[in-house]
mmCIF file of C-alpha atoms and ligand atoms in Angstrom:
data_model
loop_
_atom_site.group_PDB
_atom_site.id
_atom_site.type_symbol
_atom_site.label_atom_id
_atom_site.label_comp_id
_atom_site.label_asym_id
_atom_site.label_seq_id
_atom_site.Cartn_x
_atom_site.Cartn_y
_atom_site.Cartn_z
ATOM 1 C CA MET D 1 23.738 -1.113 -8.329
ATOM 2 C CA ASP D 2 21.955 -2.644 -11.249
ATOM 3 C CA LYS D 3 20.583 -0.186 -13.799
ATOM 4 C CA GLN D 4 17.162 -1.640 -13.846
ATOM 5 C CA VAL D 5 16.980 -1.429 -9.881
ATOM 6 C CA LYS D 6 17.922 2.297 -10.188
ATOM 7 C CA ARG D 7 15.124 2.784 -12.689
ATOM 8 C CA ILE D 8 12.645 1.079 -10.412
ATOM 9 C CA ILE D 9 13.715 3.111 -7.537
ATOM 10 C CA SER D 10 13.211 6.219 -9.452
ATOM 11 C CA ASP D 11 9.723 5.275 -10.762
ATOM 12 C CA ILE D 12 8.741 4.538 -7.012
ATOM 13 C CA LYS D 13 9.850 7.994 -6.083
ATOM 14 C CA SER D 14 8.045 9.798 -8.972
ATOM 15 C CA LEU D 15 4.914 7.675 -8.424
ATOM 16 C CA LYS D 16 5.097 6.141 -11.810
ATOM 17 C CA ILE D 17 4.803 3.103 -9.634
ATOM 18 C CA GLN D 18 2.227 3.854 -7.015
ATOM 19 C CA GLY D 19 0.095 2.237 -4.346
ATOM 20 C CA ALA D 20 1.393 0.169 -1.497
ATOM 21 C CA ARG D 21 1.006 -3.264 -3.377
ATOM 22 C CA ASN D 22 2.712 -2.193 -6.692
ATOM 23 C CA VAL D 23 5.565 -0.507 -4.821
ATOM 24 C CA ALA D 24 6.085 -3.733 -2.587
ATOM 25 C CA LYS D 25 5.948 -5.937 -5.508
ATOM 26 C CA SER D 26 8.356 -3.724 -7.601
ATOM 27 C CA ALA D 27 10.604 -3.725 -4.657
ATOM 28 C CA ILE D 28 10.707 -7.529 -4.331
ATOM 29 C CA HIS D 29 11.502 -7.661 -8.150
ATOM 30 C CA ALA D 30 14.095 -4.947 -7.916
ATOM 31 C CA LEU D 31 16.038 -6.825 -4.974
ATOM 32 C CA SER D 32 15.735 -10.044 -7.077
ATOM 33 C CA LEU D 33 17.194 -8.338 -10.107
ATOM 34 C CA GLU D 34 20.030 -7.061 -7.975
ATOM 35 C CA ALA D 35 20.989 -10.504 -6.779
ATOM 36 C CA ALA D 36 20.602 -11.936 -10.379
ATOM 37 C CA GLY D 37 22.961 -9.436 -11.931
ATOM 38 C CA SER D 38 25.364 -9.086 -9.048
ATOM 39 C CA LYS D 39 29.014 -9.458 -9.376
ATOM 40 C CA SER D 40 29.651 -10.559 -5.810
ATOM 41 C CA ARG D 41 31.789 -13.615 -5.348
ATOM 42 C CA THR D 42 30.594 -14.903 -2.084
ATOM 43 C CA PRO D 43 27.259 -15.055 -0.328
ATOM 44 C CA LYS D 44 28.485 -12.712 2.324
ATOM 45 C CA ALA D 45 29.471 -9.998 -0.137
ATOM 46 C CA LEU D 46 26.187 -10.533 -1.911
ATOM 47 C CA GLY D 47 24.388 -10.423 1.529
ATOM 48 C CA LYS D 48 26.065 -6.862 2.181
ATOM 49 C CA GLU D 49 25.087 -5.732 -1.289
ATOM 50 C CA LEU D 50 21.549 -6.616 -1.108
ATOM 51 C CA SER D 51 21.051 -5.323 2.395
ATOM 52 C CA SER D 52 22.276 -1.893 1.233
ATOM 53 C CA VAL D 53 20.001 -1.992 -1.835
ATOM 54 C CA ALA D 54 17.051 -3.086 0.422
ATOM 55 C CA GLU D 55 17.744 -0.140 2.616
ATOM 56 C CA ILE D 56 17.788 2.232 -0.362
ATOM 57 C CA LEU D 57 14.526 0.702 -1.768
ATOM 58 C CA SER D 58 12.809 1.152 1.829
ATOM 59 C CA GLU D 59 13.583 4.798 1.804
ATOM 60 C CA SER D 60 12.137 5.363 -1.587
ATOM 61 C CA ARG D 61 8.761 5.833 0.092
ATOM 62 C CA PRO D 62 8.810 6.140 3.721
ATOM 63 C CA THR D 63 5.214 5.266 4.598
ATOM 64 C CA GLU D 64 5.270 1.665 2.928
ATOM 65 C CA PRO D 65 5.313 -1.106 5.534
ATOM 66 C CA MET D 66 4.215 -3.688 3.000
ATOM 67 C CA MET D 67 7.305 -2.958 1.072
ATOM 68 C CA ARG D 68 9.538 -2.861 4.277
ATOM 69 C CA ASN D 69 8.109 -6.048 5.568
ATOM 70 C CA ALA D 70 8.645 -7.945 2.258
ATOM 71 C CA LEU D 71 12.296 -6.707 1.874
ATOM 72 C CA GLY D 72 12.824 -7.754 5.598
ATOM 73 C CA GLN D 73 11.555 -11.246 4.796
ATOM 74 C CA MET D 74 13.760 -11.494 1.834
ATOM 75 C CA MET D 75 16.855 -10.506 3.657
ATOM 76 C CA VAL D 76 15.891 -13.070 6.517
ATOM 77 C CA PHE D 77 15.428 -15.755 4.018
ATOM 78 C CA PHE D 78 18.843 -14.937 2.397
ATOM 79 C CA SER D 79 20.770 -14.949 5.710
ATOM 80 C CA GLN D 80 19.047 -18.385 6.789
ATOM 81 C CA SER D 81 19.548 -19.990 3.516
ATOM 82 C CA ALA D 82 23.112 -18.830 2.819
ATOM 83 C CA SER D 83 24.147 -19.986 6.217
ATOM 84 C CA GLY D 84 24.157 -16.651 7.795
ATOM 85 C CA GLY D 85 25.865 -15.067 4.618
ATOM 86 C CA LYS D 86 29.015 -16.749 5.639
ATOM 87 C CA GLY D 87 29.493 -19.679 3.147
ATOM 88 C CA GLY D 88 27.740 -21.743 0.721
ATOM 89 C CA ASP D 89 27.556 -21.638 -3.138
ATOM 90 C CA ILE D 90 26.911 -18.119 -4.634
ATOM 91 C CA LYS D 91 25.067 -19.395 -7.614
ATOM 92 C CA ASN D 92 22.482 -21.298 -5.540
ATOM 93 C CA ALA D 93 22.296 -18.334 -3.191
ATOM 94 C CA ARG D 94 21.380 -16.131 -6.090
ATOM 95 C CA LYS D 95 18.849 -18.688 -7.506
ATOM 96 C CA ASN D 96 17.083 -19.377 -4.255
ATOM 97 C CA PHE D 97 16.750 -15.809 -3.447
ATOM 98 C CA ALA D 98 14.960 -14.882 -6.940
ATOM 99 C CA LYS D 99 12.816 -18.054 -6.399
ATOM 100 C CA HIS D 100 11.866 -16.702 -2.700
ATOM 101 C CA GLY D 101 10.906 -13.351 -4.425
ATOM 102 C CA SER D 102 8.681 -14.863 -6.931
ATOM 103 C CA ASP D 103 7.113 -17.014 -4.282
ATOM 104 C CA LEU D 104 6.373 -13.935 -2.207
ATOM 105 C CA ILE D 105 4.677 -12.192 -5.015
ATOM 106 C CA LYS D 106 2.526 -15.177 -5.823
ATOM 107 C CA LYS D 107 1.523 -15.281 -2.060
ATOM 108 C CA MET D 108 0.621 -11.493 -2.321
ATOM 109 C CA ASP D 109 -1.617 -12.085 -5.439
ATOM 110 C CA ASP D 110 -3.264 -15.147 -3.674
ATOM 111 C CA ASP D 111 -3.997 -13.032 -0.851
ATOM 112 C CA ALA D 112 -5.407 -10.126 -2.850
ATOM 113 C CA LYS D 113 -7.647 -12.586 -4.664
ATOM 114 C CA LYS D 114 -9.055 -13.878 -1.177
ATOM 115 C CA LEU D 115 -9.586 -10.249 0.002
ATOM 116 C CA ALA D 116 -11.271 -9.267 -3.097
ATOM 117 C CA LEU D 117 -13.966 -11.949 -2.562
ATOM 118 C CA TYR D 118 -14.616 -10.877 1.187
ATOM 119 C CA GLY D 119 -14.682 -7.346 0.132
ATOM 120 C CA ALA D 120 -17.137 -7.769 -2.886
ATOM 121 C CA LYS D 121 -19.501 -9.925 -0.748
ATOM 122 C CA LEU D 122 -19.735 -6.926 1.697
ATOM 123 C CA ILE D 123 -20.990 -4.472 -0.905
ATOM 124 C CA PRO D 124 -24.815 -4.394 -0.908
ATOM 125 C CA GLU D 125 -26.478 -4.927 -4.273
ATOM 126 C CA GLY D 126 -26.899 -1.658 -6.424
ATOM 127 C CA ALA D 127 -24.757 0.245 -4.013
ATOM 128 C CA LEU D 128 -23.038 3.685 -4.383
ATOM 129 C CA VAL D 129 -19.591 3.050 -3.295
ATOM 130 C CA LEU D 130 -17.103 6.033 -2.665
ATOM 131 C CA THR D 131 -13.311 5.617 -2.943
ATOM 132 C CA HIS D 132 -10.216 7.799 -2.882
ATOM 133 C CA CYS D 133 -6.969 7.855 -4.602
ATOM 134 C CA HIS D 134 -5.838 4.644 -6.326
ATOM 135 C CA SER D 135 -5.726 1.513 -4.458
ATOM 136 C CA SER D 136 -5.137 -1.623 -6.473
ATOM 137 C CA THR D 137 -6.628 -3.701 -3.603
ATOM 138 C CA THR D 138 -9.801 -1.550 -3.737
ATOM 139 C CA THR D 139 -10.356 -1.604 -7.463
ATOM 140 C CA ARG D 140 -9.952 -5.414 -7.444
ATOM 141 C CA VAL D 141 -12.770 -5.460 -4.731
ATOM 142 C CA LEU D 142 -14.857 -3.297 -6.896
ATOM 143 C CA LYS D 143 -14.448 -5.282 -10.141
ATOM 144 C CA GLU D 144 -15.115 -8.655 -8.154
ATOM 145 C CA ALA D 145 -18.500 -7.059 -6.918
ATOM 146 C CA GLU D 146 -19.361 -6.197 -10.515
ATOM 147 C CA ARG D 147 -18.493 -9.659 -11.592
ATOM 148 C CA MET D 148 -20.822 -11.020 -8.905
ATOM 149 C CA GLY D 149 -23.562 -9.041 -10.696
ATOM 150 C CA LYS D 150 -23.914 -6.377 -7.921
ATOM 151 C CA ASP D 151 -24.664 -3.559 -10.297
ATOM 152 C CA ILE D 152 -22.617 -0.884 -8.275
ATOM 153 C CA THR D 153 -21.965 2.753 -9.087
ATOM 154 C CA VAL D 154 -18.646 4.204 -7.864
ATOM 155 C CA VAL D 155 -17.620 7.815 -7.311
ATOM 156 C CA CYS D 156 -13.904 8.536 -6.816
ATOM 157 C CA PHE D 157 -12.208 11.640 -5.663
ATOM 158 C CA GLU D 158 -9.632 13.165 -7.816
ATOM 159 C CA THR D 159 -6.966 13.124 -5.162
ATOM 160 C CA ARG D 160 -4.853 16.336 -5.347
ATOM 161 C CA PRO D 161 -2.132 17.005 -5.977
ATOM 162 C CA ARG D 162 -1.260 13.949 -8.163
ATOM 163 C CA PHE D 163 -4.808 12.971 -9.394
ATOM 164 C CA GLN D 164 -4.579 9.243 -8.626
ATOM 165 C CA GLY D 165 -8.446 9.153 -8.713
ATOM 166 C CA ARG D 166 -8.134 9.519 -12.402
ATOM 167 C CA THR D 167 -6.225 6.094 -12.369
ATOM 168 C CA THR D 168 -9.108 4.637 -10.478
ATOM 169 C CA ALA D 169 -11.619 6.072 -12.691
ATOM 170 C CA ALA D 170 -9.779 5.028 -15.950
ATOM 171 C CA GLU D 171 -9.250 1.470 -14.768
ATOM 172 C CA LEU D 172 -12.890 1.050 -13.600
ATOM 173 C CA ALA D 173 -14.417 2.536 -16.552
ATOM 174 C CA SER D 174 -12.119 0.224 -18.781
ATOM 175 C CA ALA D 175 -13.526 -2.711 -16.798
ATOM 176 C CA GLY D 176 -17.046 -1.687 -17.613
ATOM 177 C CA LEU D 177 -17.920 -0.171 -14.212
ATOM 178 C CA ASP D 178 -20.306 2.727 -13.875
ATOM 179 C CA VAL D 179 -17.873 5.331 -12.532
ATOM 180 C CA THR D 180 -17.726 9.177 -11.857
ATOM 181 C CA LEU D 181 -14.857 11.369 -10.943
ATOM 182 C CA VAL D 182 -15.459 14.349 -8.670
ATOM 183 C CA VAL D 183 -13.182 16.963 -6.985
ATOM 184 C CA ASP D 184 -12.009 16.201 -3.491
ATOM 185 C CA GLY D 185 -14.222 19.041 -2.192
ATOM 186 C CA ALA D 186 -17.113 17.307 -3.240
ATOM 187 C CA MET D 187 -16.926 14.590 -0.456
ATOM 188 C CA THR D 188 -19.754 15.788 1.621
ATOM 189 C CA LEU D 189 -22.191 16.100 -1.226
ATOM 190 C CA PHE D 190 -21.683 12.709 -2.550
ATOM 191 C CA MET D 191 -21.572 10.963 0.932
ATOM 192 C CA LYS D 192 -25.185 12.001 1.346
ATOM 193 C CA LYS D 193 -26.185 9.462 -1.343
ATOM 194 C CA ALA D 194 -23.408 6.780 -0.516
ATOM 195 C CA ASP D 195 -24.034 3.305 0.787
ATOM 196 C CA ILE D 196 -20.445 2.360 1.612
ATOM 197 C CA VAL D 197 -16.955 3.942 1.606
ATOM 198 C CA ILE D 198 -13.871 1.603 0.685
ATOM 199 C CA VAL D 199 -10.258 2.989 0.418
ATOM 200 C CA GLY D 200 -6.873 1.251 0.371
ATOM 201 C CA ALA D 201 -4.124 1.272 3.123
ATOM 202 C CA ASP D 202 -0.556 2.034 3.046
ATOM 203 C CA SER D 203 -0.063 1.087 6.805
ATOM 204 C CA VAL D 204 -2.082 -0.155 9.693
ATOM 205 C CA THR D 205 -0.708 0.638 13.217
ATOM 206 C CA SER D 206 -0.875 -1.639 16.344
ATOM 207 C CA ARG D 207 -3.977 0.112 17.616
ATOM 208 C CA GLY D 208 -5.756 -0.351 14.349
ATOM 209 C CA ASP D 209 -5.480 3.238 12.966
ATOM 210 C CA LEU D 210 -5.123 3.417 9.250
ATOM 211 C CA ILE D 211 -2.446 5.447 7.198
ATOM 212 C CA ASN D 212 -3.587 6.217 3.911
ATOM 213 C CA LYS D 213 -3.661 8.979 1.134
ATOM 214 C CA ILE D 214 -4.262 12.390 2.429
ATOM 215 C CA GLY D 215 -7.955 13.151 2.462
ATOM 216 C CA THR D 216 -8.751 9.685 3.779
ATOM 217 C CA SER D 217 -9.456 10.915 7.336
ATOM 218 C CA THR D 218 -11.886 13.627 5.986
ATOM 219 C CA LEU D 219 -13.781 11.019 4.134
ATOM 220 C CA ALA D 220 -14.005 8.677 6.997
ATOM 221 C CA HIS D 221 -15.247 11.603 9.332
ATOM 222 C CA ILE D 222 -17.787 12.673 6.818
ATOM 223 C CA ALA D 223 -18.886 9.053 6.506
ATOM 224 C CA ARG D 224 -19.448 8.709 10.246
ATOM 225 C CA MET D 225 -21.454 12.117 10.342
ATOM 226 C CA ASN D 226 -23.820 10.448 7.629
ATOM 227 C CA ASP D 227 -23.933 6.974 9.127
ATOM 228 C CA VAL D 228 -22.092 5.581 6.142
ATOM 229 C CA SER D 229 -19.966 2.467 6.752
ATOM 230 C CA PHE D 230 -16.090 3.053 6.147
ATOM 231 C CA PHE D 231 -13.845 0.190 5.235
ATOM 232 C CA SER D 232 -10.241 -0.179 4.265
ATOM 233 C CA ALA D 233 -8.922 -2.967 1.971
ATOM 234 C CA ALA D 234 -5.829 -3.958 3.665
ATOM 235 C CA GLU D 235 -3.857 -6.959 3.452
ATOM 236 C CA LEU D 236 -2.181 -8.105 6.905
ATOM 237 C CA SER D 237 1.215 -7.355 5.412
ATOM 238 C CA LYS D 238 0.371 -3.569 5.619
ATOM 239 C CA TYR D 239 0.813 -3.882 9.286
ATOM 240 C CA SER D 240 3.528 -1.536 10.628
ATOM 241 C CA PRO D 241 5.654 -3.461 13.172
ATOM 242 C CA MET D 242 7.414 -0.236 14.315
ATOM 243 C CA THR D 243 4.192 0.828 15.798
ATOM 244 C CA MET D 244 4.370 -1.968 18.476
ATOM 245 C CA PHE D 245 6.283 0.001 21.069
ATOM 246 C CA GLY D 246 4.693 3.404 20.294
ATOM 247 C CA ASN D 247 6.825 4.765 17.502
ATOM 248 C CA LEU D 248 4.626 6.615 14.871
ATOM 249 C CA GLU D 249 4.651 5.593 11.215
ATOM 250 C CA LYS D 250 6.582 8.086 9.289
ATOM 251 C CA ILE D 251 4.251 10.280 6.990
ATOM 252 C CA GLU D 252 6.001 11.128 3.885
ATOM 253 C CA GLU D 253 6.148 14.863 2.813
ATOM 254 C CA ARG D 254 6.581 15.219 -0.865
ATOM 255 C CA ASP D 255 8.013 18.027 -3.083
ATOM 256 C CA HIS D 256 5.932 21.309 -2.874
ATOM 257 C CA HIS D 257 5.977 21.668 -6.681
ATOM 258 C CA GLU D 258 3.496 19.073 -6.890
ATOM 259 C CA VAL D 259 1.119 21.385 -5.194
ATOM 260 C CA TRP D 260 2.135 24.686 -6.887
ATOM 261 C CA ASP D 261 4.841 24.882 -9.282
ATOM 262 C CA LYS D 262 5.750 28.535 -9.050
ATOM 263 C CA PRO D 263 4.168 29.995 -5.742
ATOM 264 C CA PRO D 264 4.229 33.665 -5.258
ATOM 265 C CA ARG D 265 7.076 34.746 -2.630
ATOM 266 C CA GLY D 266 5.797 34.376 0.872
ATOM 267 C CA VAL D 267 3.558 31.444 0.317
ATOM 268 C CA LYS D 268 4.466 28.473 2.331
ATOM 269 C CA ILE D 269 3.286 25.138 0.895
ATOM 270 C CA ARG D 270 3.109 21.756 2.593
ATOM 271 C CA ASN D 271 2.519 18.660 0.782
ATOM 272 C CA PRO D 272 1.957 15.541 3.045
ATOM 273 C CA ALA D 273 1.220 12.482 1.058
ATOM 274 C CA PHE D 274 -0.511 10.512 3.716
ATOM 275 C CA GLU D 275 -2.486 10.970 7.028
ATOM 276 C CA ALA D 276 -3.727 8.825 9.886
ATOM 277 C CA THR D 277 -7.396 7.716 10.131
ATOM 278 C CA ALA D 278 -8.303 6.912 13.920
ATOM 279 C CA ALA D 279 -9.690 3.063 14.261
ATOM 280 C CA LYS D 280 -12.933 4.444 15.801
ATOM 281 C CA TYR D 281 -13.888 5.874 12.487
ATOM 282 C CA ILE D 282 -13.182 2.372 10.632
ATOM 283 C CA ASN D 283 -15.982 -0.098 10.604
ATOM 284 C CA GLY D 284 -13.596 -2.709 9.518
ATOM 285 C CA TYR D 285 -10.577 -3.765 7.370
ATOM 286 C CA ILE D 286 -11.182 -6.182 4.586
ATOM 287 C CA THR D 287 -8.348 -8.500 4.700
ATOM 288 C CA GLU D 288 -7.327 -12.003 3.186
ATOM 289 C CA ALA D 289 -8.639 -13.469 6.396
ATOM 290 C CA GLY D 290 -12.009 -11.964 6.367
ATOM 291 C CA VAL D 291 -13.596 -8.601 7.300
ATOM 292 C CA ILE D 292 -12.134 -7.878 10.683
ATOM 293 C CA PRO D 293 -12.459 -5.129 13.180
ATOM 294 C CA PRO D 294 -9.559 -2.698 13.438
ATOM 295 C CA GLN D 295 -8.833 -3.967 17.067
ATOM 296 C CA SER D 296 -8.105 -7.550 15.531
ATOM 297 C CA PHE D 297 -5.623 -6.412 12.786
ATOM 298 C CA PHE D 298 -2.590 -6.333 15.218
ATOM 299 C CA THR D 299 -3.084 -10.040 16.423
ATOM 300 C CA LEU D 300 -3.752 -11.434 12.953
ATOM 301 C CA ALA D 301 -1.018 -9.485 11.331
ATOM 302 C CA THR D 302 1.585 -10.341 13.845
ATOM 303 C CA GLU D 303 0.780 -14.135 13.506
ATOM 304 C CA LYS D 304 0.818 -13.879 9.715
ATOM 305 C CA LEU D 305 4.283 -12.055 9.583
ATOM 306 C CA GLY D 306 5.691 -14.391 12.357
ATOM 307 C CA ILE D 307 6.445 -11.377 14.655
ATOM 308 C CA LYS D 308 6.870 -12.981 18.181
ATOM 309 C CA ILE D 309 5.652 -10.571 20.849
ATOM 310 C CA TYR D 310 6.896 -12.868 23.624
ATOM 311 C CA GLU D 311 9.942 -14.874 23.476
HETATM 312 C C1 RUB E 1 -1.661 5.447 -2.748
HETATM 313 C C2 RUB E 1 -2.770 4.982 -1.713
HETATM 314 C C3 RUB E 1 -3.389 3.787 -1.664
HETATM 315 C C4 RUB E 1 -2.729 2.774 -0.774
HETATM 316 C C5 RUB E 1 -3.250 1.310 -1.233
HETATM 317 O O1 RUB E 1 -0.865 6.469 -2.476
HETATM 318 O O2 RUB E 1 -2.810 5.846 -0.727
HETATM 319 O O3 RUB E 1 -4.576 3.837 -1.118
HETATM 320 O O4 RUB E 1 -1.239 2.729 -1.273
HETATM 321 O O5 RUB E 1 -2.737 0.915 -2.548
HETATM 322 P P1 RUB E 1 0.168 6.785 -3.609
HETATM 323 P P2 RUB E 1 -2.828 -0.622 -2.797
HETATM 324 O O6 RUB E 1 -0.444 7.069 -4.955
HETATM 325 O O7 RUB E 1 1.012 8.151 -3.173
HETATM 326 O O8 RUB E 1 1.259 5.446 -3.666
HETATM 327 O O9 RUB E 1 -4.349 -1.116 -2.467
HETATM 328 O O10 RUB E 1 -2.548 -0.558 -4.306
HETATM 329 O O11 RUB E 1 -1.899 -1.286 -2.084
#
């Protein structure tokens, strides 16, 4: 495997690269790099190499359908453009593959721009917005709202154990937003003054449930108790096709050292990275196609991803 690709995989695992979008973009980049530096002599051999690297990448963070969908799309493109991987010119196969990767990334960036506009319009003037973890899609929405002159205030939760809330706070502060970081336990207190909650998404299931950073469902429940609207900024490519026939999205469980490095003997530690928030607690998803109810996500996402339900 290419050295740079190995580094990207290790950065994804260690959270140096974090957030569904950044992970997906890095995975696309990694697979393109593997193709560019490959020593495979035929498209068939290259196809084999790429599909094994795509599998390793997919497993680097198990709860990331945006990455899985993108890698899947790239592999479909490869097998179609290299005549099923059986023949054709190897140089062209590599070149076309890399071009497809950069087209996909561009499309993702275009979608994020559209989504940010829909999200920013949704935020009331002068609103207090709560967010959790670090979602590049959500920070984009918040920065767009500020650009529109909405004069918002943001409170973000620190997000134990890896403190991604600090990344959110630092990013928003450097963009000139009014941002405060509080501990996760302060969710109820700050909800009482909030106007809207916006979080990101790692995965959206067929019934519109949201899988996002641990703590998200607590936030959604508290929002409902206080009549505060709860939205998730989620591109349609975060849809998890494996949930179509009842399979559950896998929830990543990370190393317990992230929670407590040297716990006393007898203390058990669990470290689930994500959790599900039921669709009934979600007012809507902010997508590149507009703000939609959780029930519509499946239809729009399968259409966008070209998933045929009936043959
Ligand atoms: C990040 C997280 C984010 C989503 C969406 O978790 O839960 O809300 O990934 O991010 P982690 P984005 O830090 O464990 O990756 O909007 O950037 O796709």
